[in-house]
XYZ file of C-alpha atoms in Angstrom:
763
model
C 94.678 -11.969 18.520
C 91.057 -13.724 19.063
C 88.239 -11.506 20.108
C 86.042 -12.021 23.317
C 82.893 -14.029 21.800
C 80.842 -10.925 23.156
C 82.653 -8.988 21.367
C 80.946 -5.712 18.703
C 84.409 -5.083 17.432
C 85.588 -6.203 14.338
C 89.539 -6.002 13.300
C 90.482 -6.234 9.441
C 94.244 -6.671 8.739
C 95.345 -4.308 5.886
C 96.453 -6.780 3.230
C 100.142 -6.741 0.950
C 98.271 -5.083 -1.706
C 97.665 -1.976 0.615
C 93.556 -1.712 0.395
C 91.462 1.726 1.190
C 89.885 2.525 3.869
C 86.646 2.518 2.033
C 87.161 -1.625 1.336
C 88.084 -2.044 5.294
C 84.844 -0.196 5.534
C 82.681 -2.156 3.244
C 83.936 -5.723 4.826
C 83.346 -4.731 8.122
C 79.813 -3.660 7.319
C 79.208 -7.255 5.779
C 80.555 -9.056 8.646
C 78.566 -7.011 10.833
C 75.389 -8.027 9.186
C 76.338 -11.778 8.815
C 76.761 -11.135 13.044
C 73.422 -9.454 13.243
C 71.347 -12.210 11.520
C 73.654 -15.478 13.768
C 72.634 -13.692 16.985
C 69.303 -15.703 16.448
C 71.523 -19.090 16.187
C 74.227 -17.899 18.849
C 72.159 -17.089 21.639
C 70.317 -20.228 21.341
C 73.356 -22.498 21.157
C 74.230 -21.818 24.289
C 72.855 -24.786 27.041
C 73.076 -24.991 30.440
C 73.209 -28.076 32.498
C 70.628 -27.965 34.886
C 69.074 -30.516 36.417
C 64.798 -30.230 36.799
C 62.833 -31.434 39.231
C 59.775 -33.681 37.808
C 57.043 -32.275 39.044
C 55.178 -35.021 41.062
C 51.616 -33.733 40.206
C 51.716 -34.233 36.327
C 53.413 -36.812 35.244
C 54.173 -37.896 32.360
C 55.435 -41.027 30.698
C 58.611 -39.103 28.429
C 59.683 -35.292 29.028
C 59.124 -32.756 26.812
C 61.733 -31.287 24.541
C 62.902 -28.009 25.933
C 66.513 -25.757 25.544
C 67.310 -26.139 28.976
C 67.733 -29.930 29.487
C 69.893 -32.083 30.853
C 73.395 -32.449 29.000
C 76.667 -34.309 28.150
C 80.063 -32.725 28.553
C 81.069 -33.581 24.958
C 77.196 -32.221 24.177
C 77.369 -28.677 25.942
C 81.208 -28.549 24.632
C 80.079 -29.331 20.891
C 77.121 -26.639 20.794
C 79.153 -23.932 22.706
C 81.813 -23.701 20.726
C 79.510 -22.648 17.866
C 79.718 -19.320 18.322
C 83.622 -18.969 18.072
C 83.216 -19.952 14.340
C 80.836 -16.488 13.618
C 82.920 -14.477 15.149
C 85.611 -12.564 14.139
C 85.721 -10.956 10.414
C 88.357 -13.327 8.245
C 88.366 -12.114 4.054
C 87.367 -14.015 1.184
C 91.179 -15.532 1.628
C 93.124 -16.436 4.435
C 96.372 -15.115 2.733
C 94.917 -11.620 3.440
C 96.030 -12.492 7.190
C 98.405 -15.169 7.095
C 102.325 -14.033 6.923
C 103.570 -17.135 7.419
C 102.519 -19.182 4.914
C 103.626 -18.403 1.023
C 101.654 -16.766 -0.928
C 102.548 -17.801 -4.670
C 101.629 -21.571 -4.425
C 97.902 -20.835 -4.032
C 97.151 -17.723 -5.922
C 96.529 -20.012 -8.865
C 93.449 -21.659 -6.530
C 92.292 -20.529 -3.845
C 89.570 -23.513 -3.158
C 92.256 -26.200 -3.714
C 93.305 -28.236 -0.444
C 96.720 -28.262 -0.123
C 96.884 -31.587 1.356
C 100.713 -31.848 1.928
C 101.569 -28.269 2.567
C 98.601 -28.150 5.582
C 99.894 -31.091 6.990
C 103.321 -29.767 6.763
C 101.737 -25.996 8.805
C 100.419 -27.900 10.890
C 103.129 -30.047 12.384
C 104.361 -26.779 12.875
C 101.921 -24.714 13.960
C 98.073 -25.781 14.596
C 97.444 -21.909 15.402
C 97.966 -21.352 11.230
C 95.568 -18.674 9.759
C 94.685 -21.079 7.086
C 93.841 -23.524 8.992
C 91.128 -21.649 10.648
C 90.047 -19.718 7.582
C 89.145 -23.576 6.672
C 86.975 -24.094 9.414
C 85.675 -21.519 9.373
C 84.695 -21.633 5.286
C 83.533 -25.013 6.042
C 81.311 -24.192 8.916
C 79.766 -21.234 6.687
C 78.614 -23.285 3.824
C 77.347 -25.889 6.198
C 75.311 -23.172 7.657
C 74.377 -21.334 4.847
C 72.543 -24.853 3.209
C 71.060 -25.375 6.944
C 69.392 -21.887 6.443
C 68.285 -22.041 3.326
C 66.752 -25.053 3.790
C 65.110 -23.858 7.017
C 63.263 -21.062 4.973
C 62.067 -23.479 2.286
C 61.176 -26.006 4.787
C 63.468 -28.776 3.990
C 64.591 -30.515 7.125
C 64.076 -34.275 7.115
C 64.589 -36.845 9.908
C 64.991 -40.144 9.356
C 64.604 -42.788 12.488
C 66.297 -45.776 11.085
C 68.347 -47.052 8.428
C 67.128 -46.056 4.967
C 70.174 -44.746 3.009
C 68.665 -44.678 -0.430
C 65.590 -42.211 0.741
C 68.422 -39.470 2.141
C 69.835 -39.437 -0.840
C 66.813 -39.070 -2.799
C 65.730 -36.411 -0.426
C 68.833 -34.797 -0.259
C 68.782 -34.590 -4.210
C 65.829 -32.059 -3.640
C 67.334 -29.957 -1.561
C 66.595 -31.479 1.942
C 68.618 -31.661 4.661
C 69.153 -34.747 7.373
C 68.153 -33.318 11.250
C 70.378 -36.098 12.967
C 69.487 -37.991 16.547
C 71.416 -39.585 18.993
C 71.304 -43.647 18.928
C 69.721 -43.413 22.378
C 67.050 -41.369 21.482
C 66.279 -43.020 18.754
C 64.597 -45.472 20.749
C 62.229 -43.437 22.314
C 59.058 -41.387 20.589
C 59.782 -38.333 18.671
C 60.433 -35.904 20.381
C 60.436 -37.214 24.298
C 64.192 -36.086 24.868
C 67.208 -34.286 22.899
C 70.572 -34.766 23.920
C 74.069 -35.266 21.792
C 75.679 -38.759 22.349
C 79.373 -38.560 21.847
C 79.337 -42.199 20.025
C 76.865 -41.261 17.758
C 77.778 -37.761 16.770
C 81.157 -37.069 18.495
C 83.374 -34.105 18.940
C 82.854 -30.542 16.502
C 86.655 -31.659 15.258
C 87.088 -34.652 13.915
C 90.437 -36.060 14.415
C 92.316 -35.387 10.816
C 91.478 -31.408 11.544
C 88.393 -30.986 9.804
C 84.872 -29.672 10.555
C 82.161 -32.671 11.885
C 79.474 -31.978 9.790
C 76.886 -34.167 11.263
C 77.979 -32.286 14.428
C 77.319 -28.855 13.251
C 73.625 -29.718 12.070
C 72.905 -31.413 15.157
C 73.342 -28.311 17.064
C 72.281 -25.975 14.289
C 68.604 -28.204 14.178
C 68.367 -28.994 17.171
C 65.556 -26.618 18.242
C 63.883 -26.959 14.798
C 61.456 -29.698 14.337
C 61.457 -31.256 11.046
C 59.147 -30.685 7.962
C 58.927 -34.381 6.972
C 59.725 -37.776 9.336
C 60.488 -40.965 8.383
C 59.528 -43.441 11.246
C 60.766 -46.867 11.085
C 59.362 -48.245 14.145
C 55.456 -48.982 15.251
C 53.433 -46.284 17.365
C 56.841 -44.522 17.476
C 55.084 -40.872 17.675
C 53.821 -39.129 20.166
C 51.001 -38.049 18.192
C 49.248 -35.700 20.669
C 52.404 -33.292 22.118
C 55.771 -33.567 19.584
C 53.992 -33.558 16.302
C 52.976 -30.243 14.050
C 49.870 -30.291 11.780
C 51.948 -29.406 8.955
C 54.809 -32.349 9.465
C 54.582 -34.860 6.909
C 55.058 -38.117 8.529
C 55.022 -42.117 6.885
C 52.419 -42.412 9.263
C 48.910 -43.148 9.841
C 47.596 -43.162 13.568
C 46.979 -46.677 14.964
C 47.455 -48.354 11.401
C 47.608 -52.182 13.684
C 43.845 -52.186 13.340
C 43.291 -52.612 10.030
C 46.906 -54.095 9.721
C 47.651 -56.800 12.591
C 46.652 -60.136 10.756
C 43.229 -60.137 14.155
C 42.454 -57.123 12.898
C 42.507 -57.357 9.433
C 40.961 -60.613 9.638
C 37.806 -58.998 10.488
C 37.579 -56.499 8.192
C 37.262 -58.683 5.775
C 34.999 -60.804 7.116
C 31.858 -58.206 5.513
C 34.157 -56.841 3.412
C 31.806 -58.718 0.275
C 29.667 -55.642 0.700
C 32.167 -53.821 -1.346
C 32.914 -55.927 -4.149
C 33.121 -54.005 -7.493
C 33.612 -56.467 -10.520
C 37.091 -55.679 -12.265
C 37.744 -53.086 -9.634
C 38.291 -54.548 -5.973
C 37.758 -58.174 -4.512
C 39.371 -59.973 -2.306
C 40.340 -63.720 -1.506
C 41.404 -64.048 1.849
C 41.842 -68.087 3.615
C 39.324 -68.424 6.735
C 40.466 -67.402 9.999
C 40.079 -67.406 13.573
C 40.919 -66.479 16.660
C 40.418 -69.586 19.028
C 40.751 -67.208 22.346
C 36.946 -66.238 21.453
C 35.692 -68.229 18.956
C 36.881 -71.963 19.845
C 33.148 -73.267 18.975
C 32.987 -71.928 15.441
C 36.997 -73.108 14.572
C 36.200 -76.565 16.278
C 33.243 -77.773 13.527
C 35.756 -75.769 10.401
C 38.317 -78.059 11.500
C 35.965 -81.230 12.071
C 34.170 -80.888 8.777
C 37.570 -80.038 6.719
C 38.678 -83.360 8.194
C 35.421 -84.596 6.904
C 36.223 -83.502 3.731
C 39.937 -84.539 3.299
C 39.019 -88.232 4.290
C 36.840 -88.255 1.200
C 39.136 -87.001 -1.076
C 41.605 -88.840 0.702
C 39.403 -91.916 -0.196
C 38.552 -91.275 -3.707
C 42.130 -90.403 -5.098
C 43.614 -93.698 -3.304
C 40.661 -95.560 -5.108
C 41.360 -94.134 -8.198
C 44.945 -94.786 -8.617
C 44.288 -98.571 -7.933
C 44.183 -100.455 -10.969
C 42.407 -103.884 -9.776
C 39.479 -105.328 -6.980
C 43.325 -107.004 -5.622
C 45.155 -103.399 -5.297
C 41.687 -102.439 -3.930
C 41.793 -104.969 -1.372
C 45.271 -104.915 -0.195
C 44.665 -100.779 -0.028
C 46.316 -101.251 4.033
C 48.474 -99.478 6.533
C 49.848 -100.037 9.846
C 46.388 -99.449 11.495
C 43.559 -100.032 9.050
C 40.316 -97.700 9.735
C 36.705 -98.660 9.681
C 34.756 -98.288 6.551
C 31.811 -96.636 8.949
C 34.797 -93.459 9.204
C 33.445 -93.355 5.602
C 29.679 -92.740 6.438
C 30.222 -90.557 9.379
C 32.605 -88.496 6.744
C 29.846 -88.938 4.247
C 27.187 -87.556 6.682
C 28.513 -84.738 7.650
C 29.366 -83.604 4.513
C 26.018 -84.098 3.354
C 24.867 -81.705 5.728
C 26.829 -79.130 4.938
C 25.975 -79.200 1.750
C 22.476 -79.093 2.974
C 22.772 -76.239 5.403
C 24.428 -73.904 2.033
C 21.546 -74.750 0.159
C 19.062 -73.486 3.271
C 17.161 -77.431 3.339
C 17.602 -76.427 7.082
C 15.094 -73.805 7.372
C 11.820 -75.939 8.074
C 13.638 -78.562 9.585
C 16.973 -79.535 11.634
C 18.361 -82.062 9.683
C 21.952 -81.539 11.263
C 23.189 -84.888 13.443
C 24.100 -84.716 17.082
C 27.268 -86.395 17.447
C 29.523 -86.401 20.684
C 32.769 -85.323 21.533
C 33.649 -89.232 22.134
C 32.959 -90.048 18.000
C 34.069 -86.703 16.501
C 37.561 -87.449 19.213
C 37.190 -91.198 17.802
C 36.577 -90.019 13.640
C 39.980 -87.490 14.212
C 42.199 -90.682 15.259
C 41.026 -92.643 12.663
C 41.754 -89.236 10.067
C 45.306 -88.599 11.059
C 45.763 -92.436 10.937
C 45.049 -92.396 7.340
C 46.000 -88.835 5.405
C 48.962 -89.038 7.766
C 50.637 -92.004 9.059
C 49.765 -94.113 5.632
C 47.046 -96.514 7.027
C 44.217 -98.228 4.778
C 41.227 -98.879 4.938
C 39.843 -102.572 5.963
C 39.273 -105.032 2.673
C 37.037 -107.210 4.712
C 34.367 -109.443 2.302
C 31.751 -107.577 3.856
C 32.691 -104.005 2.047
C 34.637 -105.405 -0.776
C 31.820 -104.870 -3.381
C 30.354 -101.691 -1.822
C 33.768 -99.975 -2.192
C 32.748 -99.124 -6.022
C 29.692 -97.429 -4.214
C 31.260 -95.685 -1.642
C 33.941 -94.177 -4.304
C 30.852 -92.938 -6.542
C 28.732 -91.444 -3.499
C 32.186 -89.419 -2.483
C 32.786 -87.872 -5.883
C 29.468 -87.102 -5.919
C 29.092 -84.735 -2.215
C 32.523 -83.425 -2.993
C 31.384 -82.352 -6.172
C 28.104 -80.643 -4.361
C 30.584 -79.002 -1.567
C 32.640 -77.865 -4.470
C 29.601 -75.804 -5.800
C 28.661 -74.374 -2.208
C 32.325 -73.910 -0.695
C 34.354 -70.983 -2.361
C 37.739 -72.439 -0.543
C 37.066 -76.055 -1.374
C 39.990 -75.963 -3.369
C 42.173 -74.324 -0.342
C 41.155 -76.536 1.878
C 42.998 -79.302 0.443
C 42.791 -82.973 2.517
C 45.527 -82.419 5.445
C 44.243 -80.433 7.048
C 46.551 -77.982 7.838
C 46.326 -74.680 9.933
C 49.056 -72.211 10.278
C 49.303 -70.020 13.274
C 51.006 -67.079 13.581
C 51.332 -64.279 15.942
C 49.083 -61.029 15.721
C 51.207 -58.480 16.175
C 54.694 -59.783 15.233
C 56.650 -59.249 12.406
C 59.662 -61.053 10.192
C 58.440 -64.703 10.644
C 58.825 -64.985 14.107
C 56.497 -67.116 16.036
C 54.690 -69.049 12.899
C 54.013 -72.657 13.465
C 51.813 -75.133 11.596
C 49.984 -77.689 12.352
C 47.030 -80.503 11.682
C 47.152 -81.889 15.417
C 43.899 -80.322 16.863
C 45.144 -80.978 20.497
C 48.521 -79.084 19.640
C 46.932 -77.019 17.974
C 44.677 -75.846 21.459
C 47.761 -76.347 23.510
C 50.041 -73.359 21.281
C 46.745 -71.055 22.330
C 46.302 -71.767 25.414
C 50.121 -70.953 26.218
C 49.984 -67.622 25.312
C 47.331 -64.010 26.139
C 44.356 -63.398 24.875
C 44.016 -62.588 21.243
C 47.819 -63.561 20.681
C 47.252 -65.541 18.042
C 44.936 -65.901 14.992
C 44.814 -69.578 13.092
C 44.807 -69.079 9.638
C 44.081 -72.067 6.924
C 46.999 -73.493 5.530
C 47.388 -73.113 0.951
C 48.337 -76.818 0.989
C 49.063 -76.513 -2.622
C 50.687 -73.427 -3.745
C 51.903 -72.463 -7.081
C 55.572 -74.274 -7.046
C 58.785 -73.152 -9.805
C 61.044 -75.813 -9.847
C 58.964 -78.057 -6.697
C 59.729 -74.796 -4.711
C 56.928 -72.662 -3.035
C 57.062 -69.232 -3.164
C 54.845 -65.575 -2.401
C 54.689 -61.819 -4.024
C 55.145 -59.440 -1.803
C 53.579 -56.243 -3.155
C 54.296 -52.858 -2.419
C 50.957 -49.547 -1.867
C 51.377 -46.602 -1.425
C 48.460 -44.914 0.167
C 48.810 -41.039 -0.162
C 45.368 -39.748 1.169
C 42.362 -41.803 3.524
C 39.213 -39.574 2.419
C 39.392 -39.442 -0.909
C 41.264 -43.415 -0.889
C 44.181 -42.574 -2.962
C 46.270 -46.084 -3.696
C 49.100 -46.436 -5.607
C 51.089 -49.456 -6.469
C 54.805 -50.331 -7.459
C 54.532 -52.101 -10.862
C 56.749 -54.473 -10.210
C 56.357 -57.325 -6.845
C 59.208 -59.531 -5.024
C 59.105 -63.112 -5.462
C 60.355 -64.538 -2.520
C 61.034 -68.542 -2.515
C 62.001 -70.690 0.809
C 65.393 -72.684 0.822
C 64.116 -76.237 0.297
C 62.257 -78.481 -2.093
C 58.210 -78.246 -1.543
C 56.748 -81.438 0.786
C 54.540 -82.280 3.073
C 56.720 -84.626 5.154
C 58.422 -81.990 7.247
C 56.857 -78.377 8.009
C 59.922 -76.919 8.851
C 59.784 -72.931 8.405
C 62.393 -73.770 5.504
C 60.072 -75.000 3.403
C 56.790 -73.695 4.357
C 57.820 -69.811 5.166
C 58.779 -67.358 2.590
C 60.055 -64.710 4.074
C 62.794 -63.181 3.733
C 64.123 -62.877 7.803
C 63.473 -66.739 7.576
C 65.183 -67.363 4.620
C 68.306 -65.345 5.291
C 69.162 -68.032 8.018
C 69.347 -70.476 5.586
C 71.097 -68.654 3.164
C 74.044 -68.212 5.591
C 73.951 -71.652 6.350
C 74.002 -72.683 2.477
C 77.425 -70.338 1.962
C 79.004 -71.872 4.790
C 79.046 -75.103 4.106
C 79.503 -73.834 0.406
C 82.941 -72.203 1.392
C 83.369 -76.049 3.440
C 82.920 -77.855 0.167
C 79.865 -79.833 0.960
C 78.879 -81.403 -2.353
C 75.395 -80.895 -1.841
C 75.432 -77.280 -1.603
C 77.129 -76.757 -5.171
C 74.324 -76.438 -7.261
C 72.650 -72.807 -6.665
C 69.455 -73.043 -5.399
C 66.229 -71.148 -6.964
C 66.729 -68.349 -4.874
C 70.005 -67.725 -5.895
C 69.003 -67.054 -9.495
C 67.485 -63.962 -9.356
C 63.899 -64.707 -10.420
C 61.797 -61.508 -10.563
C 58.367 -61.306 -12.150
C 58.975 -60.939 -15.658
C 61.162 -64.123 -15.468
C 58.038 -65.508 -14.061
C 55.916 -64.880 -16.126
C 57.868 -66.227 -18.927
C 57.623 -69.288 -16.279
C 54.196 -69.561 -16.892
C 54.366 -69.309 -19.963
C 56.616 -72.191 -21.328
C 55.933 -75.138 -18.124
C 52.406 -74.458 -17.972
C 51.466 -74.151 -21.565
C 49.047 -70.280 -20.724
C 48.178 -67.921 -23.871
C 49.471 -64.008 -23.738
C 50.857 -62.637 -20.416
C 49.553 -64.633 -17.476
C 51.255 -62.718 -14.598
C 50.523 -59.215 -16.148
C 47.148 -60.259 -16.790
C 46.083 -62.576 -14.742
C 47.882 -62.101 -11.074
C 48.363 -58.790 -11.324
C 45.209 -57.122 -11.837
C 43.746 -59.234 -8.680
C 46.319 -58.245 -6.608
C 45.367 -54.760 -6.819
C 41.584 -55.637 -6.564
C 42.051 -57.342 -3.656
C 44.611 -54.583 -1.675
C 41.720 -51.654 -3.294
C 38.787 -53.769 -1.240
C 40.749 -54.497 1.849
C 41.875 -50.143 1.803
C 38.025 -49.681 1.436
C 37.228 -52.213 4.267
C 39.531 -50.343 6.350
C 38.909 -46.843 4.962
C 36.457 -46.172 8.005
C 39.509 -46.930 10.479
C 42.081 -44.978 8.929
C 43.244 -41.558 10.353
C 42.615 -38.597 7.896
C 45.847 -36.635 9.015
C 46.334 -34.203 5.982
C 49.636 -34.527 5.831
C 50.384 -38.148 6.310
C 51.286 -41.139 4.033
C 52.481 -44.990 4.702
C 54.094 -47.542 2.493
C 52.528 -51.184 2.857
C 53.415 -54.244 1.730
C 50.667 -56.870 0.872
C 51.893 -60.492 0.846
C 50.094 -62.545 -1.767
C 49.811 -66.203 -2.628
C 49.524 -68.255 -5.794
C 47.776 -71.630 -6.446
C 48.020 -73.944 -8.867
C 44.616 -72.163 -11.009
C 46.121 -68.878 -11.114
C 43.838 -67.417 -7.934
C 44.786 -64.895 -5.820
C 44.765 -65.122 -2.019
C 45.917 -62.122 0.359
C 48.061 -63.414 3.375
C 48.196 -60.450 5.075
C 48.919 -56.576 4.757
C 52.309 -55.226 6.463
C 52.955 -51.886 7.863
C 56.066 -50.299 8.217
C 57.892 -52.849 5.329
C 61.242 -53.640 5.449
C 63.661 -51.659 3.046
C 66.886 -52.175 4.053
C 69.009 -53.946 3.902
C 69.081 -56.001 0.824
C 69.786 -59.947 1.219
C 69.850 -59.934 -2.889
C 70.071 -58.397 -6.328
C 66.898 -58.128 -6.306
C 66.314 -56.855 -3.378
C 68.956 -54.091 -3.334
C 67.459 -53.214 -6.592
C 63.657 -53.325 -5.813
C 64.380 -51.314 -2.437
C 66.284 -48.180 -4.752
C 63.550 -47.790 -6.744
C 60.236 -48.046 -4.686
C 61.563 -45.253 -2.314
C 63.519 -43.540 -4.986
C 59.572 -43.539 -6.676
C 58.085 -43.223 -3.439
C 59.545 -39.743 -3.097
C 58.446 -38.301 -6.359
C 54.627 -39.443 -5.898
C 55.036 -37.700 -2.383
C 57.681 -34.433 -3.239
C 56.775 -33.998 -6.458
C 53.393 -34.784 -7.587
C 51.541 -32.069 -4.910
C 53.783 -29.585 -7.304
C 53.184 -30.877 -9.845
C 50.639 -33.638 -10.989
C 52.367 -34.270 -14.443
C 55.083 -35.423 -12.836
C 57.257 -38.720 -13.163
C 55.778 -41.151 -10.931
C 58.735 -44.061 -11.394
C 57.623 -47.003 -10.623
C 54.288 -46.269 -8.996
C 51.015 -46.131 -10.885
C 47.788 -44.904 -9.497
C 45.187 -47.678 -9.810
C 42.647 -45.635 -7.600
C 41.147 -42.346 -6.292
C 37.616 -42.473 -4.486
C 34.884 -40.456 -6.120
C 33.631 -38.135 -3.427
C 30.357 -36.216 -4.301
C 29.784 -32.848 -2.909
C 27.454 -33.014 0.387
C 24.509 -31.706 0.575
C 22.388 -32.275 3.654
C 19.380 -33.793 2.880
C 16.358 -31.945 4.488
C 13.845 -34.413 3.567
C 10.901 -34.717 1.442
C 8.679 -31.767 0.854
C 6.178 -32.583 3.176
C 4.696 -30.809 6.557
C 2.414 -32.014 8.880
C 0.290 -29.697 11.099
C -1.802 -30.819 14.035
C -3.216 -30.119 17.268
C -3.485 -31.893 20.712
C -7.105 -33.849 21.410
C -8.610 -33.839 24.766
C -9.754 -36.735 25.868
C -13.739 -36.979 26.497
C -14.795 -38.437 29.028
C -16.161 -41.592 29.477
C -19.825 -40.909 30.883
C -19.605 -44.198 33.204
C -16.616 -42.795 34.719
C -18.325 -39.220 34.705
C -21.515 -40.487 36.893
C -19.190 -42.110 39.688
C -17.449 -38.925 39.894
C -20.835 -37.042 40.347
C -22.382 -40.180 42.615
C -18.932 -39.862 44.885
C -19.378 -35.815 45.337
C -16.334 -35.138 42.828
C -18.396 -32.693 40.656
C -16.744 -30.540 38.247
C -17.297 -26.348 38.723
C -19.624 -24.813 36.467
C -16.437 -23.097 34.553
C -14.351 -26.010 33.990
C -17.427 -27.882 32.596
C -17.370 -24.661 29.852
C -14.151 -24.844 29.164
C -14.211 -28.692 28.410
C -17.246 -27.530 25.662
C -15.301 -24.884 24.200
C -12.309 -27.640 24.372
C -14.785 -29.909 21.910
C -15.991 -28.196 19.869
C -12.402 -27.125 18.738
C -11.726 -30.362 18.946
C -14.238 -31.027 16.102
C -12.815 -27.937 13.408
C -9.181 -29.299 13.914
C -7.555 -30.032 10.598
C -4.472 -31.926 9.401
C -2.791 -29.510 6.450
C -0.373 -30.789 3.873
C 1.261 -28.788 1.953
C 1.807 -30.116 -2.188
C 4.585 -31.880 -3.434
C 5.247 -28.916 -5.661
C 6.551 -26.513 -3.240
C 10.544 -26.550 -3.635
C 12.728 -27.065 -0.972
C 14.675 -24.565 1.189
C 18.569 -24.727 1.418
C 18.832 -22.382 3.965
C 16.061 -22.317 7.200
C 13.608 -19.338 7.194
C 11.158 -18.471 9.545
C 7.755 -18.275 8.930
C 4.317 -17.944 9.888
C 2.797 -21.536 8.767
C -0.536 -20.371 8.574
C -0.077 -17.212 6.019
C 2.357 -19.594 4.369
C -0.276 -22.365 3.832
C -3.047 -19.782 3.207
C -0.945 -18.399 0.461
C 0.563 -22.208 -0.828
C -3.361 -23.119 -1.996
C -2.491 -26.180 0.100
C -5.135 -28.621 0.508
C -6.984 -29.561 3.716
C -7.909 -33.243 4.739
C -10.980 -33.363 7.784
């Protein structure tokens, strides 16, 4: 007989073994205690489907969480059905109440589920006591786990798909709070609703309980203690987030992680340089919507230097005068273009050496002259044009080569990014706020660059100098994704993962085309061409039989061996040169960003820094990504690295605060800021005391006033004489430096204090 939900009576069935009344009383008391403990949960599960009108005078973007919310019929059914599992008292075994089940089958092990017997019983009678007992026993275990996690503050919420992070937290006794699919697309705490497609009914198709639906109902109004949000700016910082909630995000990270924001911060980063601690190499970047003139000057200068590099390279490749004379392309350029480029480069060197302080040595060229020069530059460098080979300049070519080489050597001394420039004047355009390689393009045409900038809103693009000569592995371009973790912003605490991810392009490196499969190493971009290559391979395309370098599973250890064998480098090139430079770049960038970072106590953040390595093993920071991709993996390497990073992150965030000696996995502490004790500055031990001075009126003005009949009274004249006498006796007192500073403010009589301190007097 089923009892009503609000009944306080408990029915205890007497077993076949004739249990005593005392045992029945103890069992009833135990059940009564259980029901008293569950009243809080049972009362909070009854939902009311009620429309709540919006206050027109207090409109908000997102509705707050509340206990009474417009819910779907499925949600109300799931949540309201939980008290049915809490009511009625059942003994430890269903055999004490079931008369239709053979006892001898389950006496050996009551916990073992006999699926064949269960299916037979359910098929005969769905209301069998065994099925009900199993449901309630399952519910009791789930509820016990949830209650234990609530008491220990171990409720976590993942807004995204990170199975490895979930697994690592559940190993430590954490319980996941679930969200419906549609609520994941809204800021956290804005709405609470259970969607039928996402969690389903309380009972699954096979008759077992839906654990996710039960946990959702139990934790419906419970705030999580740990939130991992896989989206940017998807947290309502001011309303729904408690100060004690651990969050994987700092507020407004785009100030220093967006491409434009990081470029602005690194403009003055040289003040934070410290040898072997913090240093960074960052390609120069411009916001053309705000500083087009500065970029235009840089573009023109880079083109001038590029033409000289091209000329020297071509001339050094010639073996005879005849070959020099035949150095002609489809449309040869004039030799005066070289003179134009030399003049501009010499002016740049003079300005960098501060030779333009006393006089202006910069020649003003017209826009027509610059446009004509840029057209000839692109014709020579990009279109294969040569230099005019007439008799007038034939004898002067060796002289021009010597002059150009000398100017380039001087530029190399004053320009820190000389090797970065190359000679093709290539620039990469990146959307400042986008990720995954979306919207990126490469160009060497000035008109094309400005056309793309004008087609978008202000502050949309950043223009960055493209690295033309990166380090290649088997003629393939690659970059390095280096993860690092910031657990505190003041003092700044940075952890770096010991292994980086090598991201290779799909095709050999070439300048013949600027295709993204060649020049952009982003995983999201290269995955498209990996899938296309697999489809061609299945069709039997002979070009796709040979595996590319992306299919060979390159890691940092393999790169280190390649540098030693193919480049002849000694020691451990990657671990001795590349890895330390990446650490120093991360430290300096975070120090430059510290002023803009949120100082929330219970926050941390995982970042992904992208680096490029040049042929001279110089390491250049390209960008820093907040919320780096950690799922799904695209290869065996990413599957291994993603898992290791997330497991190590949980160790640092969860284990180290409880035990400083705990294992940190793959993360190592590379920087912890030393913040000295703050002592207020009270100034030097100097006290200056003075008195107001009464100005004496000029005699001529006084005589004029007497003549005009505006003479002062006798009493005023006496007061003036007294003030003059006091002025003659004025002194400026100075306290000697031997008097110690007082940390605590005190009120004293300065005259008595000066007398007791034996101060010196200055007339």
